[in-house]
Amino acid sequence: MTTTTRKLGCAVATLALTALAGCVDGQLGLNRQEALDHGDHEMIVSAGELTAGWTREGEWLVSPVLDAPDGANRAGALVGLASPGDLPGMEARVLVDGAPAGDWQPLAETWGEEDQHVAVAELGGVGDGAQLRVRAEAVEVLRVLQWTAVIPESETADDGVPLDEVAGAPAALRSELGGLGIVTRSSWGARATRCTTRDTRKTRLAIHHTVSGASDPARQLRGIQRYHMDTNGWCDVGYHFLVGQDGRVYEGRPLELLGAHVGSNNTGNIGISYIGCFHTSGCGGLGPTRPTDASIEVGGRLVGTLARLYGVTLDSTRVKGHGQHAGQSTSCPGENLRGRVGQIISTARTRTLSAGSPAPAPTPTPAPAPSGASCTHSYGGRYASSACSASYQCCDGRWRARSGTMCGACACVESTGERGCGL
């Protein structure tokens, strides 16, 4: 880790002002809500980067300084472990002009589930930067750590009532979306929304990625929502829909409400985020870095259905990646997903659902099992070190049959170092 800020995009926003707070009517003006974004002033590191880029101080590994130009008095972290286990010991402190301005404060867990944890610390003062330190033994169990330092949005209304008690029940998912088999908020275990600002006239759609693991989309989503709400004090997860690599769509922030996903471009903008990390580099420990065909297919069907419902023209000016919006410097949604936005639009034009359409059937997965298989592919299946099988799997997850005696097409080396994709 050689820089203080990694703008991988879409995992968290840290635009916060001391004098303005809240993401609920009466607490924060529409212009302020319009500014909420994902991707700035955050560190995302793997266990290997902890040992390579952080400073060892006794039993701790200490991060570089994380800049917080909008101010910070709270630090929060979303932690992914290599296997189910307890939250590693972590502490944070606030800095002013690069110098410590407070004591180390322990991060306390606010949510935990198997290998995923969210933890928060109040820093005891306001600064323009922060540092995090992690117990050195955490390297043995940590897969990925993403953390940020912010001044959180307000979590109470003007009269001091907790926002969980202010916001009413969200509207039911629109019936026209029923054919997509969307996993509703209640089904994936969402925390109650606190959002109330409506935004019913949709004119465009933004594609993101969460910069997180992707193996269990529902659990990842529960963690992302808690990270957004517990660290930033947001009223809900920032996206309206999330797409899993399992080829399923998950309902995020209620569609009729203003999202928080593209700074200064939220009004009228439907946020759709793919669960996973799809950069060509910098996604170590987060699983496959290429979206599956099933996720691109269902994402296209979702975009097409939403475009039909709201009268949005399906073209690259109205459906585009986060970083393609005006004024955005993020690389979200990652090179490997951004390169397939055109395919999402093409699918949207031809596979739009009408009300009552049946949910798409799951894509069958062939199961190659050549004799002597020794290499496990990240998308599934095992391969011999040098042998042809009846079919092979490309690095983007597609299956192809072999042609005659040809062997070796689509060969590549996985990020784990294991060779796969047809040998």
Short mmCIF file of C-alpha atoms in Angstrom, two decimals:
data_model
loop_
_atom_site.label_atom_id
_atom_site.label_comp_id
_atom_site.label_asym_id
_atom_site.label_seq_id
_atom_site.Cartn_x
_atom_site.Cartn_y
_atom_site.Cartn_z
CA MET A 1 0.00 0.00 0.00
CA THR A 2 1.91 3.05 -1.17
CA THR A 3 -0.75 5.75 -1.34
CA THR A 4 -2.96 7.25 1.31
CA THR A 5 -6.16 6.89 -0.69
CA ARG A 6 -7.23 4.20 -3.15
CA LYS A 7 -10.08 5.38 -5.33
CA LEU A 8 -11.34 1.97 -6.36
CA GLY A 9 -14.84 3.37 -6.26
CA CYS A 10 -18.35 2.57 -5.11
CA ALA A 11 -17.75 1.02 -1.73
CA VAL A 12 -18.29 4.04 0.49
CA ALA A 13 -18.69 7.81 0.41
CA THR A 14 -16.97 10.22 2.74
CA LEU A 15 -18.37 13.58 1.66
CA ALA A 16 -19.33 15.08 5.02
CA LEU A 17 -19.41 18.57 6.48
CA THR A 18 -19.22 19.62 10.11
CA ALA A 19 -22.18 21.98 9.85
CA LEU A 20 -24.46 19.81 7.74
CA ALA A 21 -25.59 16.30 8.53
CA GLY A 22 -28.40 13.85 7.84
CA CYS A 23 -29.95 12.11 4.87
CA VAL A 24 -33.56 12.66 5.88
CA ASP A 25 -35.95 15.53 5.07
CA GLY A 26 -35.56 18.32 7.60
CA GLN A 27 -31.99 17.30 8.38
CA LEU A 28 -30.28 17.77 5.05
CA GLY A 29 -31.20 19.81 1.99
CA LEU A 30 -31.70 18.19 -1.41
CA ASN A 31 -28.50 19.75 -2.74
CA ARG A 32 -26.50 18.12 0.05
CA GLN A 33 -28.11 14.75 -0.57
CA GLU A 34 -27.37 15.12 -4.26
CA ALA A 35 -23.66 15.32 -3.38
CA LEU A 36 -23.45 11.94 -1.63
CA ASP A 37 -21.15 9.62 -3.54
CA HIS A 38 -19.08 6.44 -3.30
CA GLY A 39 -15.39 6.04 -3.78
CA ASP A 40 -13.27 8.80 -2.28
CA HIS A 41 -10.96 8.77 0.73
CA GLU A 42 -11.01 5.09 1.50
CA MET A 43 -8.36 2.42 1.95
CA ILE A 44 -8.88 -1.11 0.71
CA VAL A 45 -6.11 -3.55 1.54
CA SER A 46 -5.43 -7.27 1.54
CA ALA A 47 -3.40 -9.12 4.15
CA GLY A 48 -0.39 -9.02 1.84
CA GLU A 49 -0.61 -5.25 1.53
CA LEU A 50 -0.71 -4.93 5.32
CA THR A 51 2.70 -6.55 5.59
CA ALA A 52 4.10 -4.74 2.55
CA GLY A 53 2.79 -1.20 3.00
CA TRP A 54 1.93 -0.67 6.69
CA THR A 55 4.43 0.15 9.43
CA ARG A 56 5.15 -2.40 12.15
CA GLU A 57 5.01 -0.86 15.65
CA GLY A 58 5.30 -3.56 18.29
CA GLU A 59 2.24 -5.80 18.08
CA TRP A 60 0.47 -3.45 15.66
CA LEU A 61 0.55 -2.76 11.92
CA VAL A 62 -0.13 0.96 11.36
CA SER A 63 -1.68 2.35 8.17
CA PRO A 64 -0.47 5.30 6.13
CA VAL A 65 -2.42 8.52 6.72
CA LEU A 66 -5.89 8.50 5.19
CA ASP A 67 -6.80 12.00 4.03
CA ALA A 68 -10.19 13.33 5.14
CA PRO A 69 -10.41 16.84 3.61
CA ASP A 70 -14.08 17.16 4.56
CA GLY A 71 -13.31 16.31 8.18
CA ALA A 72 -13.40 13.13 10.24
CA ASN A 73 -14.50 12.24 13.75
CA ARG A 74 -15.53 8.61 13.15
CA ALA A 75 -13.68 5.68 11.63
CA GLY A 76 -15.41 2.59 10.31
CA ALA A 77 -14.28 -0.66 8.73
CA LEU A 78 -15.76 -3.53 6.73
CA VAL A 79 -13.65 -6.62 7.32
CA GLY A 80 -13.61 -9.86 5.34
CA LEU A 81 -11.85 -12.88 6.82
CA ALA A 82 -10.47 -15.94 5.07
CA SER A 83 -12.82 -18.12 7.16
CA PRO A 84 -15.48 -17.57 9.84
CA GLY A 85 -14.00 -15.97 12.95
CA ASP A 86 -13.96 -13.04 15.35
CA LEU A 87 -13.19 -9.45 14.45
CA PRO A 88 -9.42 -8.78 14.71
CA GLY A 89 -8.28 -6.07 17.11
CA MET A 90 -8.29 -2.63 15.42
CA GLU A 91 -7.86 0.96 16.63
CA ALA A 92 -8.03 4.37 14.93
CA ARG A 93 -6.92 7.90 15.69
CA VAL A 94 -7.57 11.33 14.24
CA LEU A 95 -4.85 13.60 12.80
CA VAL A 96 -4.59 17.33 12.12
CA ASP A 97 -2.05 18.52 9.56
CA GLY A 98 -0.47 15.07 9.60
CA ALA A 99 0.10 14.94 13.36
CA PRO A 100 -1.86 12.78 15.85
CA ALA A 101 -4.57 14.86 17.57
CA GLY A 102 -6.03 12.18 19.80
CA ASP A 103 -5.46 8.80 21.38
CA TRP A 104 -5.96 5.47 19.64
CA GLN A 105 -9.62 4.44 19.94
CA PRO A 106 -10.75 0.79 19.65
CA LEU A 107 -13.17 -0.12 16.86
CA ALA A 108 -16.24 -1.85 18.29
CA GLU A 109 -18.19 -4.34 16.21
CA THR A 110 -21.67 -3.19 15.17
CA TRP A 111 -22.45 -6.21 12.99
CA GLY A 112 -20.86 -9.57 12.36
CA GLU A 113 -21.76 -12.68 10.41
CA GLU A 114 -19.40 -15.60 9.84
CA ASP A 115 -16.46 -14.09 7.91
CA GLN A 116 -17.84 -10.53 7.61
CA HIS A 117 -17.67 -7.76 10.25
CA VAL A 118 -18.44 -4.04 10.52
CA ALA A 119 -16.80 -2.00 13.26
CA VAL A 120 -16.83 1.69 14.24
CA ALA A 121 -14.87 4.03 16.54
CA GLU A 122 -15.66 7.59 17.63
CA LEU A 123 -12.34 9.45 17.42
CA GLY A 124 -12.97 12.06 20.14
CA GLY A 125 -12.26 15.06 17.93
CA VAL A 126 -12.40 16.40 14.38
CA GLY A 127 -9.39 16.18 12.11
CA ASP A 128 -8.39 16.22 8.45
CA GLY A 129 -6.91 12.73 8.44
CA ALA A 130 -6.89 9.43 10.28
CA GLN A 131 -4.86 6.28 10.80
CA LEU A 132 -5.89 2.73 11.53
CA ARG A 133 -3.83 0.05 13.25
CA VAL A 134 -4.47 -3.67 13.20
CA ARG A 135 -3.07 -6.42 15.41
CA ALA A 136 -0.19 -8.02 13.55
CA GLU A 137 -1.61 -11.53 13.97
CA ALA A 138 -4.64 -10.42 11.89
CA VAL A 139 -2.54 -11.07 8.78
CA GLU A 140 -3.12 -14.77 9.35
CA VAL A 141 -6.93 -14.48 9.14
CA LEU A 142 -7.62 -11.31 7.14
CA ARG A 143 -8.69 -11.45 3.50
CA VAL A 144 -9.64 -7.82 2.87
CA LEU A 145 -10.09 -4.67 4.93
CA GLN A 146 -11.78 -1.50 3.73
CA TRP A 147 -12.01 1.46 6.03
CA THR A 148 -12.76 5.17 6.00
CA ALA A 149 -12.92 8.18 8.32
CA VAL A 150 -15.84 10.62 8.12
CA ILE A 151 -18.08 13.06 9.89
CA PRO A 152 -21.20 10.89 9.79
CA GLU A 153 -24.59 12.01 8.60
CA SER A 154 -27.07 12.62 11.45
CA GLU A 155 -28.79 9.56 12.90
CA THR A 156 -31.57 11.50 14.67
CA ALA A 157 -34.34 13.81 13.49
CA ASP A 158 -34.66 17.43 14.61
CA ASP A 159 -36.59 16.41 17.73
CA GLY A 160 -33.96 13.84 18.74
CA VAL A 161 -36.06 10.79 17.78
CA PRO A 162 -33.95 7.98 16.27
CA LEU A 163 -34.46 7.87 12.52
CA ASP A 164 -35.31 4.16 12.71
CA GLU A 165 -38.56 5.37 14.33
CA VAL A 166 -39.17 8.21 11.86
CA ALA A 167 -39.17 6.67 8.40
CA GLY A 168 -42.27 4.78 7.36
CA ALA A 169 -42.36 1.41 5.63
CA PRO A 170 -41.01 1.57 2.06
CA ALA A 171 -43.29 0.97 -0.90
CA ALA A 172 -43.54 -2.59 -2.16
CA LEU A 173 -41.38 -3.58 -5.10
CA ARG A 174 -43.13 -2.63 -8.34
CA SER A 175 -45.10 -5.51 -9.78
CA GLU A 176 -43.58 -4.93 -13.23
CA LEU A 177 -40.25 -6.11 -11.81
CA GLY A 178 -41.68 -9.39 -10.56
CA GLY A 179 -40.54 -11.38 -13.58
CA LEU A 180 -36.90 -10.81 -12.67
CA GLY A 181 -37.18 -12.89 -9.51
CA ILE A 182 -35.70 -10.06 -7.45
CA VAL A 183 -34.54 -10.94 -3.94
CA THR A 184 -36.48 -8.46 -1.81
CA ARG A 185 -35.14 -6.56 1.18
CA SER A 186 -37.02 -8.77 3.59
CA SER A 187 -35.65 -11.90 1.91
CA TRP A 188 -31.97 -10.89 2.18
CA GLY A 189 -32.39 -9.49 5.69
CA ALA A 190 -32.14 -5.75 5.16
CA ARG A 191 -32.04 -3.33 8.05
CA ALA A 192 -35.01 -0.95 8.06
CA THR A 193 -34.51 2.11 5.85
CA ARG A 194 -34.43 5.58 7.41
CA CYS A 195 -34.70 7.36 4.04
CA THR A 196 -37.64 9.63 3.26
CA THR A 197 -36.52 11.87 0.36
CA ARG A 198 -38.51 10.85 -2.69
CA ASP A 199 -37.15 10.87 -6.25
CA THR A 200 -39.77 9.28 -8.46
CA ARG A 201 -38.87 10.69 -11.89
CA LYS A 202 -36.06 8.48 -13.15
CA THR A 203 -34.15 9.59 -16.24
CA ARG A 204 -30.89 7.57 -16.22
CA LEU A 205 -29.08 4.60 -14.71
CA ALA A 206 -25.58 4.21 -13.25
CA ILE A 207 -23.57 0.99 -13.10
CA HIS A 208 -21.23 0.38 -10.13
CA HIS A 209 -19.34 -2.37 -8.35
CA THR A 210 -19.15 -2.77 -4.59
CA VAL A 211 -15.39 -3.49 -4.32
CA SER A 212 -16.14 -6.41 -2.01
CA GLY A 213 -16.19 -10.17 -2.01
CA ALA A 214 -18.86 -11.85 -4.10
CA SER A 215 -19.14 -15.43 -2.82
CA ASP A 216 -22.31 -14.88 -0.74
CA PRO A 217 -24.16 -11.87 -2.23
CA ALA A 218 -26.83 -11.62 0.49
CA ARG A 219 -24.26 -11.64 3.29
CA GLN A 220 -22.04 -9.18 1.44
CA LEU A 221 -25.05 -6.90 0.98
CA ARG A 222 -25.94 -7.03 4.66
CA GLY A 223 -22.38 -6.00 5.47
CA ILE A 224 -22.31 -3.20 2.88
CA GLN A 225 -25.59 -1.78 4.17
CA ARG A 226 -24.34 -1.79 7.76
CA TYR A 227 -21.05 -0.22 6.64
CA HIS A 228 -22.89 2.61 4.87
CA MET A 229 -25.29 3.18 7.77
CA ASP A 230 -23.04 2.61 10.78
CA THR A 231 -19.96 4.41 9.49
CA ASN A 232 -21.46 7.23 7.41
CA GLY A 233 -24.74 7.51 9.27
CA TRP A 234 -26.54 7.11 5.95
CA CYS A 235 -30.24 6.36 5.85
CA ASP A 236 -29.70 3.12 3.87
CA VAL A 237 -27.40 1.36 1.42
CA GLY A 238 -26.67 3.79 -1.39
CA TYR A 239 -27.80 1.66 -4.39
CA HIS A 240 -31.31 0.84 -5.57
CA PHE A 241 -30.40 -2.63 -6.88
CA LEU A 242 -27.45 -4.96 -6.57
CA VAL A 243 -26.54 -7.80 -8.92
CA GLY A 244 -24.90 -10.96 -7.61
CA GLN A 245 -22.52 -13.18 -9.53
CA ASP A 246 -25.12 -15.88 -8.92
CA GLY A 247 -27.27 -14.21 -11.60
CA ARG A 248 -29.80 -12.78 -9.15
CA VAL A 249 -30.91 -9.19 -8.53
CA TYR A 250 -31.17 -7.91 -4.95
CA GLU A 251 -33.39 -5.01 -3.93
CA GLY A 252 -31.42 -2.17 -2.32
CA ARG A 253 -32.64 1.29 -1.34
CA PRO A 254 -36.35 1.55 -2.22
CA LEU A 255 -36.68 2.63 -5.85
CA GLU A 256 -38.93 5.62 -5.16
CA LEU A 257 -36.28 7.23 -2.92
CA LEU A 258 -33.23 9.32 -3.82
CA GLY A 259 -30.11 7.20 -4.06
CA ALA A 260 -26.54 7.98 -2.88
CA HIS A 261 -24.11 6.64 -5.45
CA VAL A 262 -22.87 9.29 -7.94
CA GLY A 263 -21.86 12.66 -6.49
CA SER A 264 -23.88 15.59 -7.91
CA ASN A 265 -25.68 13.10 -10.19
CA ASN A 266 -28.10 11.30 -7.89
CA THR A 267 -31.39 12.97 -8.82
CA GLY A 268 -33.29 10.83 -11.31
CA ASN A 269 -30.45 8.29 -11.32
CA ILE A 270 -31.09 4.60 -10.54
CA GLY A 271 -28.04 3.04 -8.91
CA ILE A 272 -27.25 -0.56 -9.90
CA SER A 273 -24.16 -2.10 -8.31
CA TYR A 274 -22.56 -5.44 -9.14
CA ILE A 275 -21.44 -7.26 -6.00
CA GLY A 276 -17.73 -7.92 -6.36
CA CYS A 277 -14.54 -6.20 -7.51
CA PHE A 278 -13.90 -5.92 -11.25
CA HIS A 279 -10.66 -3.99 -11.63
CA THR A 280 -7.85 -5.56 -13.64
CA SER A 281 -5.66 -5.10 -10.53
CA GLY A 282 -6.15 -4.16 -6.89
CA CYS A 283 -8.86 -6.71 -6.13
CA GLY A 284 -6.66 -9.27 -4.40
CA GLY A 285 -8.55 -11.54 -2.03
CA LEU A 286 -11.98 -10.53 -3.34
CA GLY A 287 -12.61 -13.43 -5.72
CA PRO A 288 -13.08 -13.45 -9.51
CA THR A 289 -12.50 -10.07 -11.11
CA ARG A 290 -14.71 -10.66 -14.16
CA PRO A 291 -18.51 -10.53 -13.97
CA THR A 292 -20.26 -13.75 -14.94
CA ASP A 293 -22.40 -13.97 -18.06
CA ALA A 294 -25.40 -14.73 -15.84
CA SER A 295 -24.94 -11.44 -13.98
CA ILE A 296 -24.55 -9.45 -17.20
CA GLU A 297 -27.69 -11.09 -18.60
CA VAL A 298 -29.87 -10.39 -15.59
CA GLY A 299 -28.40 -6.90 -15.21
CA GLY A 300 -29.36 -6.18 -18.81
CA ARG A 301 -32.88 -7.46 -18.24
CA LEU A 302 -33.15 -5.25 -15.15
CA VAL A 303 -31.90 -2.17 -17.02
CA GLY A 304 -34.29 -2.84 -19.91
CA THR A 305 -37.28 -3.28 -17.63
CA LEU A 306 -36.51 -0.13 -15.65
CA ALA A 307 -35.95 1.84 -18.87
CA ARG A 308 -39.35 0.74 -20.15
CA LEU A 309 -41.07 1.67 -16.88
CA TYR A 310 -39.58 5.17 -16.76
CA GLY A 311 -39.24 5.96 -20.46
CA VAL A 312 -35.45 6.06 -20.42
CA THR A 313 -33.70 5.82 -23.80
CA LEU A 314 -31.28 2.91 -23.86
CA ASP A 315 -27.99 4.44 -24.95
CA SER A 316 -24.56 5.20 -23.53
CA THR A 317 -25.52 8.71 -22.43
CA ARG A 318 -28.27 7.48 -20.12
CA VAL A 319 -26.84 4.13 -19.04
CA LYS A 320 -23.18 4.34 -18.03
CA GLY A 321 -20.63 3.52 -15.39
CA HIS A 322 -20.09 5.62 -12.30
CA GLY A 323 -16.81 7.08 -13.53
CA GLN A 324 -18.35 8.08 -16.87
CA HIS A 325 -20.61 10.65 -15.19
CA ALA A 326 -19.57 14.30 -15.28
CA GLY A 327 -17.14 15.36 -12.59
CA GLN A 328 -16.27 11.82 -11.44
CA SER A 329 -12.66 10.69 -11.03
CA THR A 330 -13.34 7.16 -9.81
CA SER A 331 -12.47 4.06 -11.85
CA CYS A 332 -15.75 2.43 -10.74
CA PRO A 333 -17.21 0.07 -11.95
CA GLY A 334 -13.79 -1.38 -12.78
CA GLU A 335 -12.29 -2.04 -16.18
CA ASN A 336 -13.69 -5.56 -16.50
CA LEU A 337 -17.28 -4.44 -15.86
CA ARG A 338 -17.10 -1.07 -17.59
CA GLY A 339 -16.10 -2.90 -20.76
CA ARG A 340 -19.36 -4.83 -20.65
CA VAL A 341 -21.77 -1.92 -20.11
CA GLY A 342 -22.41 -1.94 -23.85
CA GLN A 343 -23.45 -5.59 -23.58
CA ILE A 344 -25.77 -4.70 -20.70
CA ILE A 345 -27.41 -2.06 -22.93
CA SER A 346 -27.70 -4.49 -25.86
CA THR A 347 -29.32 -7.08 -23.61
CA ALA A 348 -31.64 -4.41 -22.23
CA ARG A 349 -32.86 -3.60 -25.73
CA THR A 350 -33.69 -7.20 -26.61
CA ARG A 351 -34.56 -8.90 -23.33
CA THR A 352 -36.80 -6.34 -21.61
CA LEU A 353 -39.41 -7.91 -19.37
CA SER A 354 -43.10 -7.14 -19.47
CA ALA A 355 -45.31 -7.38 -16.43
CA GLY A 356 -45.88 -11.00 -15.52
CA SER A 357 -42.92 -12.35 -17.50
CA PRO A 358 -41.45 -15.50 -15.99
CA ALA A 359 -38.13 -15.26 -14.19
CA PRO A 360 -35.15 -16.33 -16.34
CA ALA A 361 -34.09 -19.92 -15.91
CA PRO A 362 -30.70 -20.39 -14.30
CA THR A 363 -27.83 -21.07 -16.68
CA PRO A 364 -26.76 -24.72 -16.48
CA THR A 365 -23.16 -25.23 -15.45
CA PRO A 366 -21.25 -28.11 -17.07
CA ALA A 367 -19.04 -30.00 -14.70
CA PRO A 368 -15.72 -30.94 -16.23
CA ALA A 369 -13.92 -33.58 -14.23
CA PRO A 370 -10.97 -34.83 -16.25
CA SER A 371 -9.03 -37.71 -14.83
CA GLY A 372 -6.20 -36.57 -12.60
CA ALA A 373 -7.67 -33.07 -12.12
CA SER A 374 -5.45 -30.99 -9.89
CA CYS A 375 -6.17 -27.30 -10.57
CA THR A 376 -9.28 -25.73 -9.04
CA HIS A 377 -10.70 -22.90 -11.16
CA SER A 378 -12.10 -19.86 -9.39
CA TYR A 379 -15.41 -20.29 -11.22
CA GLY A 380 -15.62 -23.96 -10.30
CA GLY A 381 -14.36 -27.20 -11.81
CA ARG A 382 -10.95 -28.88 -11.67
CA TYR A 383 -8.41 -29.40 -14.40
CA ALA A 384 -5.45 -31.65 -15.02
CA SER A 385 -2.07 -29.97 -15.25
CA SER A 386 -1.93 -30.64 -18.99
CA ALA A 387 -4.89 -32.40 -20.54
CA CYS A 388 -7.90 -31.78 -22.75
CA SER A 389 -11.42 -32.15 -21.38
CA ALA A 390 -14.72 -32.28 -23.24
CA SER A 391 -15.31 -28.61 -22.41
CA TYR A 392 -13.42 -25.78 -20.84
CA GLN A 393 -14.26 -22.57 -18.96
CA CYS A 394 -12.94 -19.20 -20.07
CA CYS A 395 -11.72 -16.62 -17.59
CA ASP A 396 -14.95 -14.63 -17.90
CA GLY A 397 -16.97 -17.63 -16.75
CA ARG A 398 -18.28 -18.78 -20.14
CA TRP A 399 -18.24 -22.47 -21.06
CA ARG A 400 -17.18 -23.61 -24.51
CA ALA A 401 -16.99 -27.01 -26.14
CA ARG A 402 -13.69 -28.13 -27.59
CA SER A 403 -13.36 -28.17 -31.36
CA GLY A 404 -11.89 -31.38 -32.69
CA THR A 405 -8.46 -31.95 -31.20
CA MET A 406 -7.87 -28.29 -30.41
CA CYS A 407 -6.74 -27.79 -26.84
CA GLY A 408 -5.62 -24.74 -24.93
CA ALA A 409 -7.90 -21.94 -26.15
CA CYS A 410 -8.78 -19.32 -23.52
CA ALA A 411 -5.83 -20.43 -21.37
CA CYS A 412 -4.81 -18.02 -18.64
CA VAL A 413 -3.25 -17.86 -15.20
CA GLU A 414 -5.62 -17.08 -12.35
CA SER A 415 -4.77 -14.34 -9.85
CA THR A 416 -4.17 -17.12 -7.33
CA GLY A 417 -1.37 -18.44 -9.53
CA GLU A 418 -3.33 -21.56 -10.46
CA ARG A 419 -3.67 -22.21 -14.16
CA GLY A 420 -7.17 -22.75 -15.46
CA CYS A 421 -9.67 -21.81 -18.17
CA GLY A 422 -8.88 -24.85 -20.31
CA LEU A 423 -5.36 -26.23 -20.41
#
